[in-house]
Amino acid sequence: MNTTTCVAAVAVCFWVAGPAHALGRVVPLAEVEARHPAQINWVTTCGDWRAAGQAGVYRVVHATLNAQSLLYVQWLYTDGRGINKAAHTLALPEVNNDHAEIELTRLRCDATRTGVVVRARAAFGHEGTNGKVEVNVFQRPGGYRFGRR
């Protein structure tokens, strides 16, 4: 098979199957909102943040896609017209990896002195175990620490 034939075959496969996604792809919130909005099943605001001259509240978003949880934290601020906007959106790679197989239940968000803490029960599909996850989210947009037990 010559190079032209090989390239043409790959192009046809790509056209038929669509783009391939690498294993371990972190699914962004914008994709969930645009392509799977009905899969968003828990949204809450909790706690206040202040950093780099901005201030606002945290919003936590949970979705279930392909039988696994996706978890996002947003640092929201209110613009001059009274519209909430995201200063930053964190897609937690420890959970949102499209092959993580983590199912979160009993989510809750509590304000702390340093930001918020998001807690949930977790079923770890790859390991066949249950436990808990805890995400400490800090004032600086994007700052967090992930833990599991």
PDB file of N, CA and C in Angstrom, residues 31-122:
ATOM      1  N   GLU A  31     -18.268  21.373  27.453  1.00  0.00           N
ATOM      2  CA  GLU A  31     -18.729  20.251  26.639  1.00  0.00           C
ATOM      3  C   GLU A  31     -19.984  19.617  27.237  1.00  0.00           C
ATOM      4  N   VAL A  32     -19.989  19.446  28.548  1.00  0.00           N
ATOM      5  CA  VAL A  32     -21.166  18.869  29.207  1.00  0.00           C
ATOM      6  C   VAL A  32     -22.371  19.800  29.018  1.00  0.00           C
ATOM      7  N   GLU A  33     -22.175  21.097  29.227  1.00  0.00           N
ATOM      8  CA  GLU A  33     -23.275  22.058  29.074  1.00  0.00           C
ATOM      9  C   GLU A  33     -23.814  22.086  27.643  1.00  0.00           C
ATOM     10  N   ALA A  34     -22.928  22.004  26.662  1.00  0.00           N
ATOM     11  CA  ALA A  34     -23.338  22.091  25.260  1.00  0.00           C
ATOM     12  C   ALA A  34     -23.924  20.795  24.723  1.00  0.00           C
ATOM     13  N   ARG A  35     -23.318  19.654  25.068  1.00  0.00           N
ATOM     14  CA  ARG A  35     -23.712  18.391  24.446  1.00  0.00           C
ATOM     15  C   ARG A  35     -24.545  17.468  25.331  1.00  0.00           C
ATOM     16  N   HIS A  36     -24.464  17.673  26.658  1.00  0.00           N
ATOM     17  CA  HIS A  36     -25.159  16.767  27.585  1.00  0.00           C
ATOM     18  C   HIS A  36     -25.793  17.537  28.751  1.00  0.00           C
ATOM     19  N   PRO A  37     -26.531  18.621  28.497  1.00  0.00           N
ATOM     20  CA  PRO A  37     -27.033  19.440  29.616  1.00  0.00           C
ATOM     21  C   PRO A  37     -27.947  18.679  30.576  1.00  0.00           C
ATOM     22  N   ALA A  38     -28.667  17.692  30.094  1.00  0.00           N
ATOM     23  CA  ALA A  38     -29.566  16.928  30.969  1.00  0.00           C
ATOM     24  C   ALA A  38     -28.793  16.046  31.951  1.00  0.00           C
ATOM     25  N   GLN A  39     -27.492  15.869  31.733  1.00  0.00           N
ATOM     26  CA  GLN A  39     -26.684  15.042  32.628  1.00  0.00           C
ATOM     27  C   GLN A  39     -26.193  15.808  33.854  1.00  0.00           C
ATOM     28  N   ILE A  40     -26.397  17.120  33.870  1.00  0.00           N
ATOM     29  CA  ILE A  40     -26.053  17.917  35.053  1.00  0.00           C
ATOM     30  C   ILE A  40     -27.150  17.685  36.075  1.00  0.00           C
ATOM     31  N   ASN A  41     -26.777  17.127  37.228  1.00  0.00           N
ATOM     32  CA  ASN A  41     -27.804  16.726  38.186  1.00  0.00           C
ATOM     33  C   ASN A  41     -27.642  17.325  39.581  1.00  0.00           C
ATOM     34  N   TRP A  42     -26.648  18.189  39.791  1.00  0.00           N
ATOM     35  CA  TRP A  42     -26.503  18.853  41.087  1.00  0.00           C
ATOM     36  C   TRP A  42     -25.684  20.112  40.891  1.00  0.00           C
ATOM     37  N   VAL A  43     -26.252  21.245  41.301  1.00  0.00           N
ATOM     38  CA  VAL A  43     -25.561  22.529  41.231  1.00  0.00           C
ATOM     39  C   VAL A  43     -25.841  23.260  42.537  1.00  0.00           C
ATOM     40  N   THR A  44     -24.796  23.798  43.150  1.00  0.00           N
ATOM     41  CA  THR A  44     -24.994  24.575  44.365  1.00  0.00           C
ATOM     42  C   THR A  44     -23.939  25.671  44.434  1.00  0.00           C
ATOM     43  N   THR A  45     -24.273  26.731  45.142  1.00  0.00           N
ATOM     44  CA  THR A  45     -23.282  27.751  45.471  1.00  0.00           C
ATOM     45  C   THR A  45     -23.014  27.647  46.965  1.00  0.00           C
ATOM     46  N   CYS A  46     -21.782  27.915  47.325  1.00  0.00           N
ATOM     47  CA  CYS A  46     -21.448  27.923  48.752  1.00  0.00           C
ATOM     48  C   CYS A  46     -20.158  28.678  48.959  1.00  0.00           C
ATOM     49  N   GLY A  47     -20.095  29.411  50.026  1.00  0.00           N
ATOM     50  CA  GLY A  47     -18.871  30.108  50.401  1.00  0.00           C
ATOM     51  C   GLY A  47     -18.524  31.275  49.503  1.00  0.00           C
ATOM     52  N   ASP A  48     -17.695  32.138  50.017  1.00  0.00           N
ATOM     53  CA  ASP A  48     -17.244  33.333  49.308  1.00  0.00           C
ATOM     54  C   ASP A  48     -15.741  33.240  49.063  1.00  0.00           C
ATOM     55  N   TRP A  49     -15.298  33.803  47.957  1.00  0.00           N
ATOM     56  CA  TRP A  49     -13.875  33.863  47.659  1.00  0.00           C
ATOM     57  C   TRP A  49     -13.475  35.305  47.362  1.00  0.00           C
ATOM     58  N   ARG A  50     -12.214  35.597  47.610  1.00  0.00           N
ATOM     59  CA  ARG A  50     -11.657  36.925  47.344  1.00  0.00           C
ATOM     60  C   ARG A  50     -10.190  36.729  46.989  1.00  0.00           C
ATOM     61  N   ALA A  51      -9.810  37.167  45.795  1.00  0.00           N
ATOM     62  CA  ALA A  51      -8.418  37.032  45.348  1.00  0.00           C
ATOM     63  C   ALA A  51      -8.161  37.961  44.178  1.00  0.00           C
ATOM     64  N   ALA A  52      -6.963  38.486  44.119  1.00  0.00           N
ATOM     65  CA  ALA A  52      -6.493  39.303  42.990  1.00  0.00           C
ATOM     66  C   ALA A  52      -7.483  40.399  42.609  1.00  0.00           C
ATOM     67  N   GLY A  53      -8.054  41.061  43.602  1.00  0.00           N
ATOM     68  CA  GLY A  53      -8.968  42.172  43.336  1.00  0.00           C
ATOM     69  C   GLY A  53     -10.364  41.773  42.913  1.00  0.00           C
ATOM     70  N   GLN A  54     -10.666  40.500  42.869  1.00  0.00           N
ATOM     71  CA  GLN A  54     -12.007  40.025  42.539  1.00  0.00           C
ATOM     72  C   GLN A  54     -12.592  39.318  43.744  1.00  0.00           C
ATOM     73  N   ALA A  55     -13.911  39.189  43.733  1.00  0.00           N
ATOM     74  CA  ALA A  55     -14.596  38.484  44.815  1.00  0.00           C
ATOM     75  C   ALA A  55     -15.872  37.882  44.261  1.00  0.00           C
ATOM     76  N   GLY A  56     -16.356  36.851  44.938  1.00  0.00           N
ATOM     77  CA  GLY A  56     -17.598  36.226  44.498  1.00  0.00           C
ATOM     78  C   GLY A  56     -17.914  35.003  45.326  1.00  0.00           C
ATOM     79  N   VAL A  57     -18.633  34.079  44.718  1.00  0.00           N
ATOM     80  CA  VAL A  57     -19.023  32.832  45.383  1.00  0.00           C
ATOM     81  C   VAL A  57     -18.505  31.654  44.566  1.00  0.00           C
ATOM     82  N   TYR A  58     -18.451  30.516  45.230  1.00  0.00           N
ATOM     83  CA  TYR A  58     -18.099  29.277  44.549  1.00  0.00           C
ATOM     84  C   TYR A  58     -19.379  28.603  44.058  1.00  0.00           C
ATOM     85  N   ARG A  59     -19.313  27.987  42.887  1.00  0.00           N
ATOM     86  CA  ARG A  59     -20.405  27.146  42.399  1.00  0.00           C
ATOM     87  C   ARG A  59     -19.814  25.767  42.134  1.00  0.00           C
ATOM     88  N   VAL A  60     -20.520  24.743  42.607  1.00  0.00           N
ATOM     89  CA  VAL A  60     -20.097  23.365  42.399  1.00  0.00           C
ATOM     90  C   VAL A  60     -21.115  22.708  41.478  1.00  0.00           C
ATOM     91  N   VAL A  61     -20.628  22.034  40.447  1.00  0.00           N
ATOM     92  CA  VAL A  61     -21.482  21.390  39.451  1.00  0.00           C
ATOM     93  C   VAL A  61     -21.108  19.917  39.373  1.00  0.00           C
ATOM     94  N   HIS A  62     -22.116  19.051  39.430  1.00  0.00           N
ATOM     95  CA  HIS A  62     -21.906  17.603  39.287  1.00  0.00           C
ATOM     96  C   HIS A  62     -22.741  17.121  38.115  1.00  0.00           C
ATOM     97  N   ALA A  63     -22.156  16.282  37.303  1.00  0.00           N
ATOM     98  CA  ALA A  63     -22.871  15.653  36.192  1.00  0.00           C
ATOM     99  C   ALA A  63     -22.514  14.176  36.173  1.00  0.00           C
ATOM    100  N   THR A  64     -23.369  13.393  35.554  1.00  0.00           N
ATOM    101  CA  THR A  64     -23.089  11.967  35.371  1.00  0.00           C
ATOM    102  C   THR A  64     -23.098  11.697  33.876  1.00  0.00           C
ATOM    103  N   LEU A  65     -21.994  11.170  33.380  1.00  0.00           N
ATOM    104  CA  LEU A  65     -21.861  10.898  31.953  1.00  0.00           C
ATOM    105  C   LEU A  65     -21.218   9.533  31.792  1.00  0.00           C
ATOM    106  N   ASN A  66     -21.861   8.670  31.025  1.00  0.00           N
ATOM    107  CA  ASN A  66     -21.356   7.311  30.810  1.00  0.00           C
ATOM    108  C   ASN A  66     -21.115   6.591  32.135  1.00  0.00           C
ATOM    109  N   ALA A  67     -22.067   6.725  33.047  1.00  0.00           N
ATOM    110  CA  ALA A  67     -22.059   6.035  34.349  1.00  0.00           C
ATOM    111  C   ALA A  67     -20.908   6.443  35.254  1.00  0.00           C
ATOM    112  N   GLN A  68     -20.371   7.638  35.062  1.00  0.00           N
ATOM    113  CA  GLN A  68     -19.365   8.122  35.995  1.00  0.00           C
ATOM    114  C   GLN A  68     -19.603   9.591  36.288  1.00  0.00           C
ATOM    115  N   SER A  69     -19.107  10.015  37.440  1.00  0.00           N
ATOM    116  CA  SER A  69     -19.282  11.395  37.877  1.00  0.00           C
ATOM    117  C   SER A  69     -18.278  12.324  37.231  1.00  0.00           C
ATOM    118  N   LEU A  70     -18.714  13.550  37.029  1.00  0.00           N
ATOM    119  CA  LEU A  70     -17.860  14.654  36.615  1.00  0.00           C
ATOM    120  C   LEU A  70     -18.102  15.767  37.626  1.00  0.00           C
ATOM    121  N   LEU A  71     -17.045  16.373  38.142  1.00  0.00           N
ATOM    122  CA  LEU A  71     -17.174  17.379  39.187  1.00  0.00           C
ATOM    123  C   LEU A  71     -16.398  18.632  38.796  1.00  0.00           C
ATOM    124  N   TYR A  72     -17.060  19.779  38.947  1.00  0.00           N
ATOM    125  CA  TYR A  72     -16.483  21.061  38.572  1.00  0.00           C
ATOM    126  C   TYR A  72     -16.680  22.050  39.702  1.00  0.00           C
ATOM    127  N   VAL A  73     -15.718  22.954  39.870  1.00  0.00           N
ATOM    128  CA  VAL A  73     -15.854  24.067  40.796  1.00  0.00           C
ATOM    129  C   VAL A  73     -15.601  25.332  40.004  1.00  0.00           C
ATOM    130  N   GLN A  74     -16.484  26.317  40.194  1.00  0.00           N
ATOM    131  CA  GLN A  74     -16.318  27.593  39.518  1.00  0.00           C
ATOM    132  C   GLN A  74     -16.182  28.710  40.544  1.00  0.00           C
ATOM    133  N   TRP A  75     -15.323  29.666  40.241  1.00  0.00           N
ATOM    134  CA  TRP A  75     -15.200  30.882  41.012  1.00  0.00           C
ATOM    135  C   TRP A  75     -16.030  31.922  40.274  1.00  0.00           C
ATOM    136  N   LEU A  76     -17.224  32.245  40.799  1.00  0.00           N
ATOM    137  CA  LEU A  76     -18.130  33.189  40.140  1.00  0.00           C
ATOM    138  C   LEU A  76     -17.940  34.590  40.697  1.00  0.00           C
ATOM    139  N   TYR A  77     -18.090  35.576  39.844  1.00  0.00           N
ATOM    140  CA  TYR A  77     -18.133  36.973  40.273  1.00  0.00           C
ATOM    141  C   TYR A  77     -19.313  37.624  39.562  1.00  0.00           C
ATOM    142  N   THR A  78     -19.764  38.757  40.075  1.00  0.00           N
ATOM    143  CA  THR A  78     -20.877  39.486  39.468  1.00  0.00           C
ATOM    144  C   THR A  78     -20.318  40.687  38.726  1.00  0.00           C
ATOM    145  N   ASP A  79     -20.641  40.791  37.427  1.00  0.00           N
ATOM    146  CA  ASP A  79     -20.116  41.907  36.634  1.00  0.00           C
ATOM    147  C   ASP A  79     -20.917  43.179  36.917  1.00  0.00           C
ATOM    148  N   GLY A  80     -20.571  44.256  36.268  1.00  0.00           N
ATOM    149  CA  GLY A  80     -21.202  45.559  36.480  1.00  0.00           C
ATOM    150  C   GLY A  80     -22.682  45.602  36.142  1.00  0.00           C
ATOM    151  N   ARG A  81     -23.173  44.641  35.358  1.00  0.00           N
ATOM    152  CA  ARG A  81     -24.602  44.591  35.005  1.00  0.00           C
ATOM    153  C   ARG A  81     -25.367  43.621  35.887  1.00  0.00           C
ATOM    154  N   GLY A  82     -24.697  43.047  36.903  1.00  0.00           N
ATOM    155  CA  GLY A  82     -25.367  42.112  37.804  1.00  0.00           C
ATOM    156  C   GLY A  82     -25.432  40.687  37.289  1.00  0.00           C
ATOM    157  N   ILE A  83     -24.612  40.358  36.281  1.00  0.00           N
ATOM    158  CA  ILE A  83     -24.589  39.019  35.694  1.00  0.00           C
ATOM    159  C   ILE A  83     -23.453  38.222  36.331  1.00  0.00           C
ATOM    160  N   ASN A  84     -23.758  36.996  36.777  1.00  0.00           N
ATOM    161  CA  ASN A  84     -22.709  36.121  37.303  1.00  0.00           C
ATOM    162  C   ASN A  84     -21.881  35.566  36.151  1.00  0.00           C
ATOM    163  N   LYS A  85     -20.565  35.620  36.313  1.00  0.00           N
ATOM    164  CA  LYS A  85     -19.639  35.084  35.321  1.00  0.00           C
ATOM    165  C   LYS A  85     -18.577  34.264  36.042  1.00  0.00           C
ATOM    166  N   ALA A  86     -18.021  33.311  35.348  1.00  0.00           N
ATOM    167  CA  ALA A  86     -16.981  32.467  35.933  1.00  0.00           C
ATOM    168  C   ALA A  86     -15.617  33.113  35.737  1.00  0.00           C
ATOM    169  N   ALA A  87     -14.942  33.405  36.846  1.00  0.00           N
ATOM    170  CA  ALA A  87     -13.562  33.882  36.772  1.00  0.00           C
ATOM    171  C   ALA A  87     -12.651  32.708  36.433  1.00  0.00           C
ATOM    172  N   HIS A  88     -13.048  31.520  36.872  1.00  0.00           N
ATOM    173  CA  HIS A  88     -12.263  30.311  36.598  1.00  0.00           C
ATOM    174  C   HIS A  88     -13.172  29.097  36.769  1.00  0.00           C
ATOM    175  N   THR A  89     -12.969  28.081  35.955  1.00  0.00           N
ATOM    176  CA  THR A  89     -13.672  26.804  36.100  1.00  0.00           C
ATOM    177  C   THR A  89     -12.634  25.708  36.231  1.00  0.00           C
ATOM    178  N   LEU A  90     -12.757  24.929  37.299  1.00  0.00           N
ATOM    179  CA  LEU A  90     -11.859  23.819  37.562  1.00  0.00           C
ATOM    180  C   LEU A  90     -12.586  22.521  37.250  1.00  0.00           C
ATOM    181  N   ALA A  91     -12.057  21.758  36.306  1.00  0.00           N
ATOM    182  CA  ALA A  91     -12.547  20.408  36.014  1.00  0.00           C
ATOM    183  C   ALA A  91     -11.586  19.467  36.725  1.00  0.00           C
ATOM    184  N   LEU A  92     -12.022  18.875  37.811  1.00  0.00           N
ATOM    185  CA  LEU A  92     -11.117  18.071  38.640  1.00  0.00           C
ATOM    186  C   LEU A  92     -10.612  16.850  37.876  1.00  0.00           C
ATOM    187  N   PRO A  93      -9.325  16.825  37.509  1.00  0.00           N
ATOM    188  CA  PRO A  93      -8.806  15.717  36.704  1.00  0.00           C
ATOM    189  C   PRO A  93      -8.843  14.375  37.436  1.00  0.00           C
ATOM    190  N   GLU A  94      -8.814  14.404  38.758  1.00  0.00           N
ATOM    191  CA  GLU A  94      -8.859  13.155  39.520  1.00  0.00           C
ATOM    192  C   GLU A  94     -10.199  12.445  39.362  1.00  0.00           C
ATOM    193  N   VAL A  95     -11.248  13.204  39.061  1.00  0.00           N
ATOM    194  CA  VAL A  95     -12.597  12.652  38.899  1.00  0.00           C
ATOM    195  C   VAL A  95     -13.014  12.672  37.433  1.00  0.00           C
ATOM    196  N   ASN A  96     -12.726  13.752  36.735  1.00  0.00           N
ATOM    197  CA  ASN A  96     -13.269  13.993  35.402  1.00  0.00           C
ATOM    198  C   ASN A  96     -12.536  13.302  34.268  1.00  0.00           C
ATOM    199  N   ASN A  97     -11.510  12.578  34.570  1.00  0.00           N
ATOM    200  CA  ASN A  97     -10.832  11.755  33.588  1.00  0.00           C
ATOM    201  C   ASN A  97     -11.887  10.792  33.026  1.00  0.00           C
ATOM    202  N   ASP A  98     -12.053  10.748  31.727  1.00  0.00           N
ATOM    203  CA  ASP A  98     -13.155   9.972  31.158  1.00  0.00           C
ATOM    204  C   ASP A  98     -13.023   8.470  31.343  1.00  0.00           C
ATOM    205  N   HIS A  99     -11.978   8.021  32.036  1.00  0.00           N
ATOM    206  CA  HIS A  99     -11.842   6.604  32.366  1.00  0.00           C
ATOM    207  C   HIS A  99     -11.619   6.387  33.864  1.00  0.00           C
ATOM    208  N   ALA A 100     -11.968   7.383  34.679  1.00  0.00           N
ATOM    209  CA  ALA A 100     -11.741   7.286  36.125  1.00  0.00           C
ATOM    210  C   ALA A 100     -12.692   6.289  36.787  1.00  0.00           C
ATOM    211  N   GLU A 101     -13.901   6.170  36.261  1.00  0.00           N
ATOM    212  CA  GLU A 101     -14.914   5.273  36.831  1.00  0.00           C
ATOM    213  C   GLU A 101     -15.145   5.533  38.310  1.00  0.00           C
ATOM    214  N   ILE A 102     -15.373   6.796  38.646  1.00  0.00           N
ATOM    215  CA  ILE A 102     -15.715   7.173  40.016  1.00  0.00           C
ATOM    216  C   ILE A 102     -17.140   7.690  40.006  1.00  0.00           C
ATOM    217  N   GLU A 103     -17.972   7.127  40.871  1.00  0.00           N
ATOM    218  CA  GLU A 103     -19.350   7.593  41.017  1.00  0.00           C
ATOM    219  C   GLU A 103     -19.480   8.271  42.375  1.00  0.00           C
ATOM    220  N   LEU A 104     -19.847   9.555  42.353  1.00  0.00           N
ATOM    221  CA  LEU A 104     -19.999  10.334  43.581  1.00  0.00           C
ATOM    222  C   LEU A 104     -21.467  10.420  43.965  1.00  0.00           C
ATOM    223  N   THR A 105     -21.745  10.270  45.256  1.00  0.00           N
ATOM    224  CA  THR A 105     -23.102  10.438  45.792  1.00  0.00           C
ATOM    225  C   THR A 105     -23.000  11.238  47.089  1.00  0.00           C
ATOM    226  N   ARG A 106     -24.138  11.702  47.555  1.00  0.00           N
ATOM    227  CA  ARG A 106     -24.218  12.445  48.819  1.00  0.00           C
ATOM    228  C   ARG A 106     -23.235  13.610  48.856  1.00  0.00           C
ATOM    229  N   LEU A 107     -23.239  14.395  47.791  1.00  0.00           N
ATOM    230  CA  LEU A 107     -22.343  15.547  47.713  1.00  0.00           C
ATOM    231  C   LEU A 107     -22.803  16.641  48.671  1.00  0.00           C
ATOM    232  N   ARG A 108     -21.822  17.342  49.218  1.00  0.00           N
ATOM    233  CA  ARG A 108     -22.129  18.529  50.015  1.00  0.00           C
ATOM    234  C   ARG A 108     -20.963  19.487  49.922  1.00  0.00           C
ATOM    235  N   CYS A 109     -21.268  20.746  50.115  1.00  0.00           N
ATOM    236  CA  CYS A 109     -20.262  21.795  50.044  1.00  0.00           C
ATOM    237  C   CYS A 109     -20.395  22.653  51.292  1.00  0.00           C
ATOM    238  N   ASP A 110     -19.281  22.896  51.967  1.00  0.00           N
ATOM    239  CA  ASP A 110     -19.276  23.707  53.179  1.00  0.00           C
ATOM    240  C   ASP A 110     -18.215  24.789  53.074  1.00  0.00           C
ATOM    241  N   ALA A 111     -18.580  25.999  53.524  1.00  0.00           N
ATOM    242  CA  ALA A 111     -17.627  27.100  53.559  1.00  0.00           C
ATOM    243  C   ALA A 111     -16.618  26.856  54.672  1.00  0.00           C
ATOM    244  N   THR A 112     -15.370  27.240  54.429  1.00  0.00           N
ATOM    245  CA  THR A 112     -14.314  27.153  55.431  1.00  0.00           C
ATOM    246  C   THR A 112     -13.613  28.503  55.509  1.00  0.00           C
ATOM    247  N   ARG A 113     -12.669  28.625  56.413  1.00  0.00           N
ATOM    248  CA  ARG A 113     -11.893  29.847  56.553  1.00  0.00           C
ATOM    249  C   ARG A 113     -11.059  30.140  55.303  1.00  0.00           C
ATOM    250  N   THR A 114     -10.638  29.094  54.617  1.00  0.00           N
ATOM    251  CA  THR A 114      -9.731  29.251  53.477  1.00  0.00           C
ATOM    252  C   THR A 114     -10.401  29.049  52.120  1.00  0.00           C
ATOM    253  N   GLY A 115     -11.704  28.817  52.091  1.00  0.00           N
ATOM    254  CA  GLY A 115     -12.419  28.573  50.836  1.00  0.00           C
ATOM    255  C   GLY A 115     -13.642  27.719  51.083  1.00  0.00           C
ATOM    256  N   VAL A 116     -13.723  26.578  50.408  1.00  0.00           N
ATOM    257  CA  VAL A 116     -14.814  25.625  50.640  1.00  0.00           C
ATOM    258  C   VAL A 116     -14.242  24.219  50.605  1.00  0.00           C
ATOM    259  N   VAL A 117     -15.009  23.295  51.157  1.00  0.00           N
ATOM    260  CA  VAL A 117     -14.649  21.889  51.055  1.00  0.00           C
ATOM    261  C   VAL A 117     -15.848  21.149  50.475  1.00  0.00           C
ATOM    262  N   VAL A 118     -15.605  20.364  49.432  1.00  0.00           N
ATOM    263  CA  VAL A 118     -16.635  19.548  48.798  1.00  0.00           C
ATOM    264  C   VAL A 118     -16.364  18.109  49.216  1.00  0.00           C
ATOM    265  N   ARG A 119     -17.380  17.479  49.780  1.00  0.00           N
ATOM    266  CA  ARG A 119     -17.239  16.091  50.233  1.00  0.00           C
ATOM    267  C   ARG A 119     -18.283  15.228  49.540  1.00  0.00           C
ATOM    268  N   ALA A 120     -17.936  13.956  49.337  1.00  0.00           N
ATOM    269  CA  ALA A 120     -18.880  13.023  48.719  1.00  0.00           C
ATOM    270  C   ALA A 120     -18.480  11.601  49.053  1.00  0.00           C
ATOM    271  N   ARG A 121     -19.466  10.722  49.001  1.00  0.00           N
ATOM    272  CA  ARG A 121     -19.173   9.290  49.037  1.00  0.00           C
ATOM    273  C   ARG A 121     -18.780   8.898  47.627  1.00  0.00           C
ATOM    274  N   ALA A 122     -17.923   7.897  47.520  1.00  0.00           N
ATOM    275  CA  ALA A 122     -17.403   7.531  46.200  1.00  0.00           C
ATOM    276  C   ALA A 122     -17.365   6.024  46.022  1.00  0.00           C
TER     277      ALA A 122
END
